[in-house]
C-alpha cells in the first residue's frame, strides 16, 4: 500500500488476552504506510466479566501496549507520524465526529471486518483496506464487509469494567505532548464518568527547566491536551487549569474523587491527600499508571537491533528508547537549532 498522510485502523481487542502477533503486524504496517496522522480505533471485547481491580490494570496495560507497538515502529522507521488511540466503546462519537476520518483509508484485519458496526459511515466503509495476510501488502475491500455488527448509532457507552469516578484529576507540564502523556491522559479519561480536571504547569513554574528556550507556551500545551482529550472522549467535561504550586486544584476541589498518576510520582502524590486532610476534604483514590508494556506486545524478534528490542520490551524507566520525555524532545530541538 502506498504511503499516505493519514490513515485509520480498526482493531478489535480482548482485554483478557495478549495482543495477537497478527494484530501487532497490522499496526506496524499501518505505521509504515502513514506519514502524518494515524488514528487507531479499537473496541474491547469480553469485558463484562472482568472484575474492577483486574479491569483497571488490564485497561491501562492495553493502552500502553498499543502505543508502544505503534510508536515503537515509528521510532524504528524514524517516522514523525502522530499516533492517537480511540476506544470506540467509550468515546461517544457522533456521526459528525466520524466524518473527518472518511477522507482517508481505514485498515482492518479480515478477521475483524465483521465487528465493524452498522453505524460506521458509508464513506469509511467504502475506503476500507482489508488485510488478509499481514506479511503482504493490504488489499482494498469491495464495498461493505459481510456480517457487520448490528451495534446501534450513536454508540452507547459500555459499563466501565474498572473503578470509575465522577471527577478525575491529573497534572503535569505536558510539554511537546508525547506518548507517555497520551497514556496518562487516556487512562484518566477512561476512569472518569463526568469530568476530567487537568492541571498544567504555568509558565512561571518552569523557569528552571532544562532547555527552557524550547518549552512550549502554556497556551500551546493547553491546546494540545484539550484537542487530544476531546478526540478520545466526547461525553466528558474537560477542565484545564494552570498550576503554580505542587497541589493545584486537588487542594481546593473536594469533588475530585481520584488522581491519575505515574508510578514515578505515586509516592509524592500522597502529600496531596495529606493537604486535603488538613482542609477536612475526603482523600482521593490514587490511580497508578504502570507505563509498562506486556512482554507479548511485540516479541517476534522481527527487528534484530538492540534498540528495537528495547522498544518492544517496555515503556518503563528501564526503556529510555520508548519512554521519550519532554526534556529529551527539547534537547533534540536545541541540538537541531545549534546545527543551523
Coordinates of C-alpha atoms in Angstrom, one line a residue:
X1 CA 0.0 0.0 0.0
X2 CA 1.3 3.5 -0.9
X3 CA 2.3 5.9 1.8
X4 CA -0.4 8.5 2.6
X5 CA -0.6 11.4 5.0
X6 CA -3.4 9.9 7.1
X7 CA -4.9 6.5 7.9
X8 CA -7.2 4.9 10.4
X9 CA -7.0 1.4 11.8
X10 CA -9.9 -0.6 13.2
X11 CA -8.9 -3.3 15.7
X12 CA -11.0 -5.5 18.0
X13 CA -9.1 -6.5 21.1
X14 CA -9.7 -8.7 24.1
X15 CA -8.6 -7.4 27.4
X16 CA -8.3 -10.9 28.8
X17 CA -5.7 -11.9 26.1
X18 CA -2.4 -10.7 24.9
X19 CA -2.4 -8.8 21.6
X20 CA -2.0 -11.4 18.8
X21 CA 1.1 -11.2 16.6
X22 CA -1.1 -10.7 13.6
X23 CA -2.6 -7.5 15.2
X24 CA 0.8 -6.3 16.0
X25 CA 1.9 -6.8 12.4
X26 CA -1.2 -4.9 11.2
X27 CA -0.5 -1.9 13.4
X28 CA 3.1 -1.8 12.3
X29 CA 2.1 -2.0 8.7
X30 CA -0.3 0.9 9.2
X31 CA 2.5 3.0 10.8
X32 CA 4.8 2.2 7.8
X33 CA 2.3 3.5 5.3
X34 CA 1.3 6.7 7.2
X35 CA 3.3 9.9 7.1
X36 CA 1.4 12.3 9.3
X37 CA -1.6 11.1 11.3
X38 CA -2.6 7.6 12.3
X39 CA -5.8 7.0 14.4
X40 CA -6.2 3.6 15.8
X41 CA -9.9 2.8 16.6
X42 CA -10.2 -0.2 18.9
X43 CA -13.1 -1.9 20.7
X44 CA -12.8 -4.1 23.8
X45 CA -14.4 -7.5 23.7
X46 CA -15.3 -9.8 26.6
X47 CA -15.0 -7.0 29.2
X48 CA -18.3 -7.6 31.0
X49 CA -16.9 -10.4 33.1
X50 CA -13.8 -8.5 34.2
X51 CA -13.6 -7.5 37.9
X52 CA -12.9 -3.9 38.7
X53 CA -9.4 -4.4 40.1
X54 CA -8.2 -6.5 37.2
X55 CA -10.0 -4.3 34.7
X56 CA -8.1 -1.2 35.6
X57 CA -4.7 -3.0 35.3
X58 CA -5.6 -4.6 32.0
X59 CA -7.1 -1.4 30.5
X60 CA -4.1 0.8 31.2
X61 CA -1.7 -2.0 30.2
X62 CA -3.6 -2.3 26.9
X63 CA -3.3 1.4 26.2
X64 CA 0.4 1.2 26.9
X65 CA 0.8 -1.9 24.7
X66 CA -0.9 -0.3 21.7
X67 CA 1.1 2.9 22.0
X68 CA 4.3 1.0 22.5
X69 CA 3.7 -1.1 19.4
X70 CA 2.8 1.8 17.2
X71 CA 5.2 4.4 18.5
X72 CA 8.0 1.8 18.7
X73 CA 7.5 1.1 15.0
X74 CA 7.6 4.8 14.2
X75 CA 10.9 5.0 16.1
X76 CA 12.3 2.0 14.2
X77 CA 11.3 3.7 10.9
X78 CA 12.5 7.1 12.0
X79 CA 8.9 8.3 11.3
X80 CA 7.4 11.5 12.6
X81 CA 3.8 10.2 12.3
X82 CA 1.4 11.3 15.1
X83 CA -0.5 8.4 16.6
X84 CA -3.7 8.5 18.6
X85 CA -5.8 5.6 20.0
X86 CA -9.5 5.9 20.4
X87 CA -11.7 3.3 22.2
X88 CA -15.0 3.2 20.3
X89 CA -16.7 1.6 23.3
X90 CA -16.3 4.8 25.3
X91 CA -15.6 7.7 23.0
X92 CA -19.3 8.6 22.5
X93 CA -18.7 9.8 18.9
X94 CA -21.5 11.3 16.8
X95 CA -21.8 10.9 13.0
X96 CA -20.3 14.3 12.7
X97 CA -17.3 13.3 14.8
X98 CA -16.6 10.3 12.4
X99 CA -16.9 12.4 9.3
X100 CA -13.3 13.7 9.1
X101 CA -12.0 10.1 9.1
X102 CA -14.0 9.3 6.0
X103 CA -11.4 11.2 3.9
X104 CA -8.7 8.6 4.4
X105 CA -8.5 4.8 4.2
X106 CA -9.2 2.6 7.2
X107 CA -7.1 -0.5 7.6
X108 CA -8.8 -3.6 9.1
X109 CA -7.9 -7.2 9.6
X110 CA -10.0 -9.7 7.7
X111 CA -10.9 -11.4 11.0
X112 CA -12.2 -8.1 12.4
X113 CA -14.3 -6.7 9.5
X114 CA -17.4 -8.4 10.8
X115 CA -17.0 -6.3 14.0
X116 CA -17.3 -3.0 12.2
X117 CA -20.7 -1.7 13.4
X118 CA -23.5 -0.7 11.1
X119 CA -23.2 2.9 12.1
X120 CA -19.7 3.1 10.6
X121 CA -20.0 5.9 8.0
X122 CA -20.6 4.6 4.5
X123 CA -17.7 6.7 3.2
X124 CA -15.3 5.0 5.6
X125 CA -16.7 1.5 4.7
X126 CA -16.0 2.3 1.0
X127 CA -12.4 3.3 1.9
X128 CA -11.7 0.1 3.9
X129 CA -8.5 -1.7 3.2
X130 CA -8.9 -5.3 4.4
X131 CA -5.7 -7.1 5.3
X132 CA -5.9 -10.8 4.5
X133 CA -2.3 -11.5 5.2
X134 CA -0.3 -9.2 7.4
X135 CA 3.1 -10.2 5.9
X136 CA 1.9 -8.9 2.5
X137 CA 0.5 -5.6 1.3
X138 CA -3.1 -4.8 2.3
X139 CA -5.7 -5.3 -0.4
X140 CA -8.7 -2.9 -0.8
X141 CA -12.1 -4.4 0.1
X142 CA -15.0 -4.4 -2.3
X143 CA -17.8 -2.4 -0.6
X144 CA -19.4 -3.3 2.7
X145 CA -18.0 -6.1 4.7
X146 CA -20.3 -9.0 5.3
X147 CA -21.9 -9.8 8.7
X148 CA -21.2 -6.4 10.2
X149 CA -22.0 -5.8 13.8
X150 CA -25.6 -4.5 14.5
X151 CA -24.5 -2.1 17.2
X152 CA -26.7 1.0 17.2
X153 CA -25.6 4.5 16.5
X154 CA -24.9 6.7 18.3
X155 CA -22.9 4.0 20.3
X156 CA -23.9 3.6 23.9
X157 CA -21.0 3.8 26.3
X158 CA -20.5 0.4 27.8
X159 CA -20.4 -0.1 31.6
X160 CA -16.9 0.7 32.7
X161 CA -15.2 -2.6 33.8
X162 CA -12.8 -0.9 36.2
X163 CA -13.1 1.5 39.1
X164 CA -14.6 4.8 37.9
X165 CA -15.2 8.2 39.5
X166 CA -17.3 11.2 38.6
X167 CA -14.4 13.6 38.7
X168 CA -10.8 12.5 38.0
X169 CA -7.7 14.8 38.2
X170 CA -4.2 14.6 36.8
X171 CA -1.4 17.1 36.4
X172 CA 1.8 17.7 34.5
X173 CA 3.8 20.0 32.3
X174 CA 2.6 18.3 29.0
X175 CA 5.3 19.9 27.0
X176 CA 5.6 18.6 23.4
X177 CA 2.8 16.1 24.0
X178 CA 4.2 12.6 23.7
X179 CA 3.2 9.0 24.1
X180 CA 3.7 9.0 27.9
X181 CA 1.3 11.9 28.2
X182 CA -1.2 10.2 25.9
X183 CA -1.2 7.1 28.0
X184 CA -1.8 9.0 31.2
X185 CA -4.5 11.2 29.7
X186 CA -6.3 8.2 28.2
X187 CA -6.3 6.3 31.4
X188 CA -7.6 9.4 33.3
X189 CA -10.4 9.9 30.7
X190 CA -11.4 6.3 30.8
X191 CA -11.7 6.4 34.6
X192 CA -14.0 9.4 34.6
X193 CA -17.8 9.5 34.1
X194 CA -18.4 13.2 34.3
X195 CA -15.3 15.4 34.4
X196 CA -11.5 15.4 34.0
X197 CA -9.6 18.2 35.8
X198 CA -6.2 18.6 34.3
X199 CA -3.6 20.8 36.0
X200 CA -1.0 22.1 33.6
X201 CA 2.2 23.7 34.9
X202 CA 2.1 27.5 34.4
X203 CA 5.0 29.1 32.6
X204 CA 6.2 30.7 35.9
X205 CA 6.7 27.2 37.4
X206 CA 9.1 26.2 34.6
X207 CA 11.8 28.8 34.8
X208 CA 14.4 26.3 35.9
X209 CA 13.5 23.5 33.3
X210 CA 16.3 22.2 31.1
X211 CA 16.3 23.7 27.6
X212 CA 13.8 26.2 28.7
X213 CA 14.1 28.1 25.4
X214 CA 12.5 25.1 23.7
X215 CA 9.5 25.0 26.1
X216 CA 6.1 25.4 24.5
X217 CA 4.0 28.2 25.9
X218 CA 1.2 27.4 28.4
X219 CA -1.5 28.1 25.7
X220 CA 0.2 25.7 23.2
X221 CA 0.4 23.0 25.8
X222 CA -3.1 23.6 27.0
X223 CA -4.5 23.4 23.4
X224 CA -2.6 20.1 22.7
X225 CA -4.0 18.5 25.8
X226 CA -7.6 19.7 25.1
X227 CA -7.6 18.6 21.5
X228 CA -6.3 15.1 22.5
X229 CA -8.9 14.7 25.3
X230 CA -11.7 15.8 23.0
X231 CA -10.6 13.3 20.4
X232 CA -10.7 10.3 22.8
X233 CA -13.9 11.2 24.8
X234 CA -16.8 13.3 23.7
X235 CA -19.1 12.9 26.7
X236 CA -16.9 14.4 29.4
X237 CA -16.3 17.9 30.7
X238 CA -12.6 18.8 30.5
X239 CA -11.4 21.5 32.9
X240 CA -7.8 22.6 32.2
X241 CA -6.3 24.9 34.8
X242 CA -2.8 26.4 35.2
X243 CA -1.0 25.3 38.3
X244 CA 1.8 27.3 40.0
X245 CA 2.2 25.1 43.1
X246 CA 2.6 21.4 43.8
X247 CA -1.1 21.0 44.7
X248 CA -3.2 22.6 42.0
X249 CA -7.0 22.2 42.2
X250 CA -6.7 19.0 44.2
X251 CA -6.2 21.1 47.3
X252 CA -9.4 23.1 46.9
X253 CA -11.8 20.9 44.9
X254 CA -13.5 18.4 47.2
X255 CA -15.4 16.8 44.4
X256 CA -12.3 15.2 42.9
X257 CA -12.5 11.6 43.7
X258 CA -9.4 10.2 42.1
X259 CA -6.0 11.2 40.8
X260 CA -4.3 9.5 37.9
X261 CA -0.5 9.4 38.5
X262 CA 2.5 7.7 37.0
X263 CA 4.4 5.2 39.3
X264 CA 7.3 7.7 39.4
X265 CA 5.0 10.3 41.2
X266 CA 2.9 7.9 43.2
X267 CA 4.7 8.4 46.5
X268 CA 4.8 12.1 46.2
X269 CA 1.1 12.1 45.4
X270 CA 0.3 11.0 48.9
X271 CA 1.2 14.5 50.0
X272 CA -1.8 15.8 48.1
X273 CA -4.1 13.7 50.3
X274 CA -2.4 15.0 53.4
X275 CA -3.1 18.5 52.3
X276 CA -6.7 17.6 51.6
X277 CA -7.0 16.1 55.1
X278 CA -5.8 19.5 56.5
X279 CA -8.8 21.1 54.9
X280 CA -11.1 18.3 56.0
X281 CA -11.6 17.1 52.4
X282 CA -12.0 13.4 51.6
X283 CA -9.0 11.6 50.3
X284 CA -8.6 10.9 46.6
X285 CA -8.1 7.4 45.2
X286 CA -4.7 7.2 43.5
X287 CA -4.8 5.5 40.1
X288 CA -1.3 4.4 39.2
X289 CA -0.3 4.1 35.6
X290 CA 2.4 1.5 35.1
X291 CA 3.7 2.6 31.7
X292 CA 5.0 -0.9 31.3
X293 CA 4.2 -2.9 28.2
X294 CA 3.3 -6.6 28.3
X295 CA 6.1 -8.9 27.2
X296 CA 3.8 -10.3 24.5
X297 CA 3.5 -6.9 22.8
X298 CA 5.9 -7.5 20.0
X299 CA 8.1 -10.4 20.9
X300 CA 8.5 -11.9 17.5
X301 CA 12.1 -10.8 17.1
X302 CA 11.4 -9.2 13.7
X303 CA 13.9 -6.5 14.3
X304 CA 17.4 -7.6 15.4
X305 CA 18.8 -4.3 16.7
X306 CA 19.0 -3.8 20.5
X307 CA 17.1 -0.5 20.1
X308 CA 14.2 -2.3 18.5
X309 CA 14.2 -5.0 21.2
X310 CA 14.2 -2.3 23.9
X311 CA 11.3 -0.5 22.2
X312 CA 9.2 -3.7 22.3
X313 CA 10.2 -4.6 25.9
X314 CA 8.9 -1.7 28.0
X315 CA 7.7 1.8 28.4
X316 CA 9.2 1.9 31.9
X317 CA 12.2 3.7 33.2
X318 CA 14.3 0.7 32.1
X319 CA 13.5 1.5 28.5
X320 CA 14.6 5.0 27.7
X321 CA 14.2 4.3 23.9
X322 CA 10.4 4.3 24.2
X323 CA 9.8 6.5 27.3
X324 CA 10.6 9.7 25.5
X325 CA 10.5 12.6 27.9
X326 CA 9.7 16.2 27.2
X327 CA 13.3 17.0 28.2
X328 CA 14.6 14.6 25.6
X329 CA 12.4 16.3 22.9
X330 CA 13.6 19.8 23.9
X331 CA 17.2 18.6 23.9
X332 CA 16.8 17.3 20.4
X333 CA 15.2 20.6 19.3
X334 CA 18.0 22.6 20.8
X335 CA 20.6 20.4 19.1
X336 CA 19.0 20.9 15.7
X337 CA 18.8 24.6 16.3
X338 CA 22.5 24.7 17.2
X339 CA 23.4 23.0 13.9
X340 CA 21.9 25.8 11.8

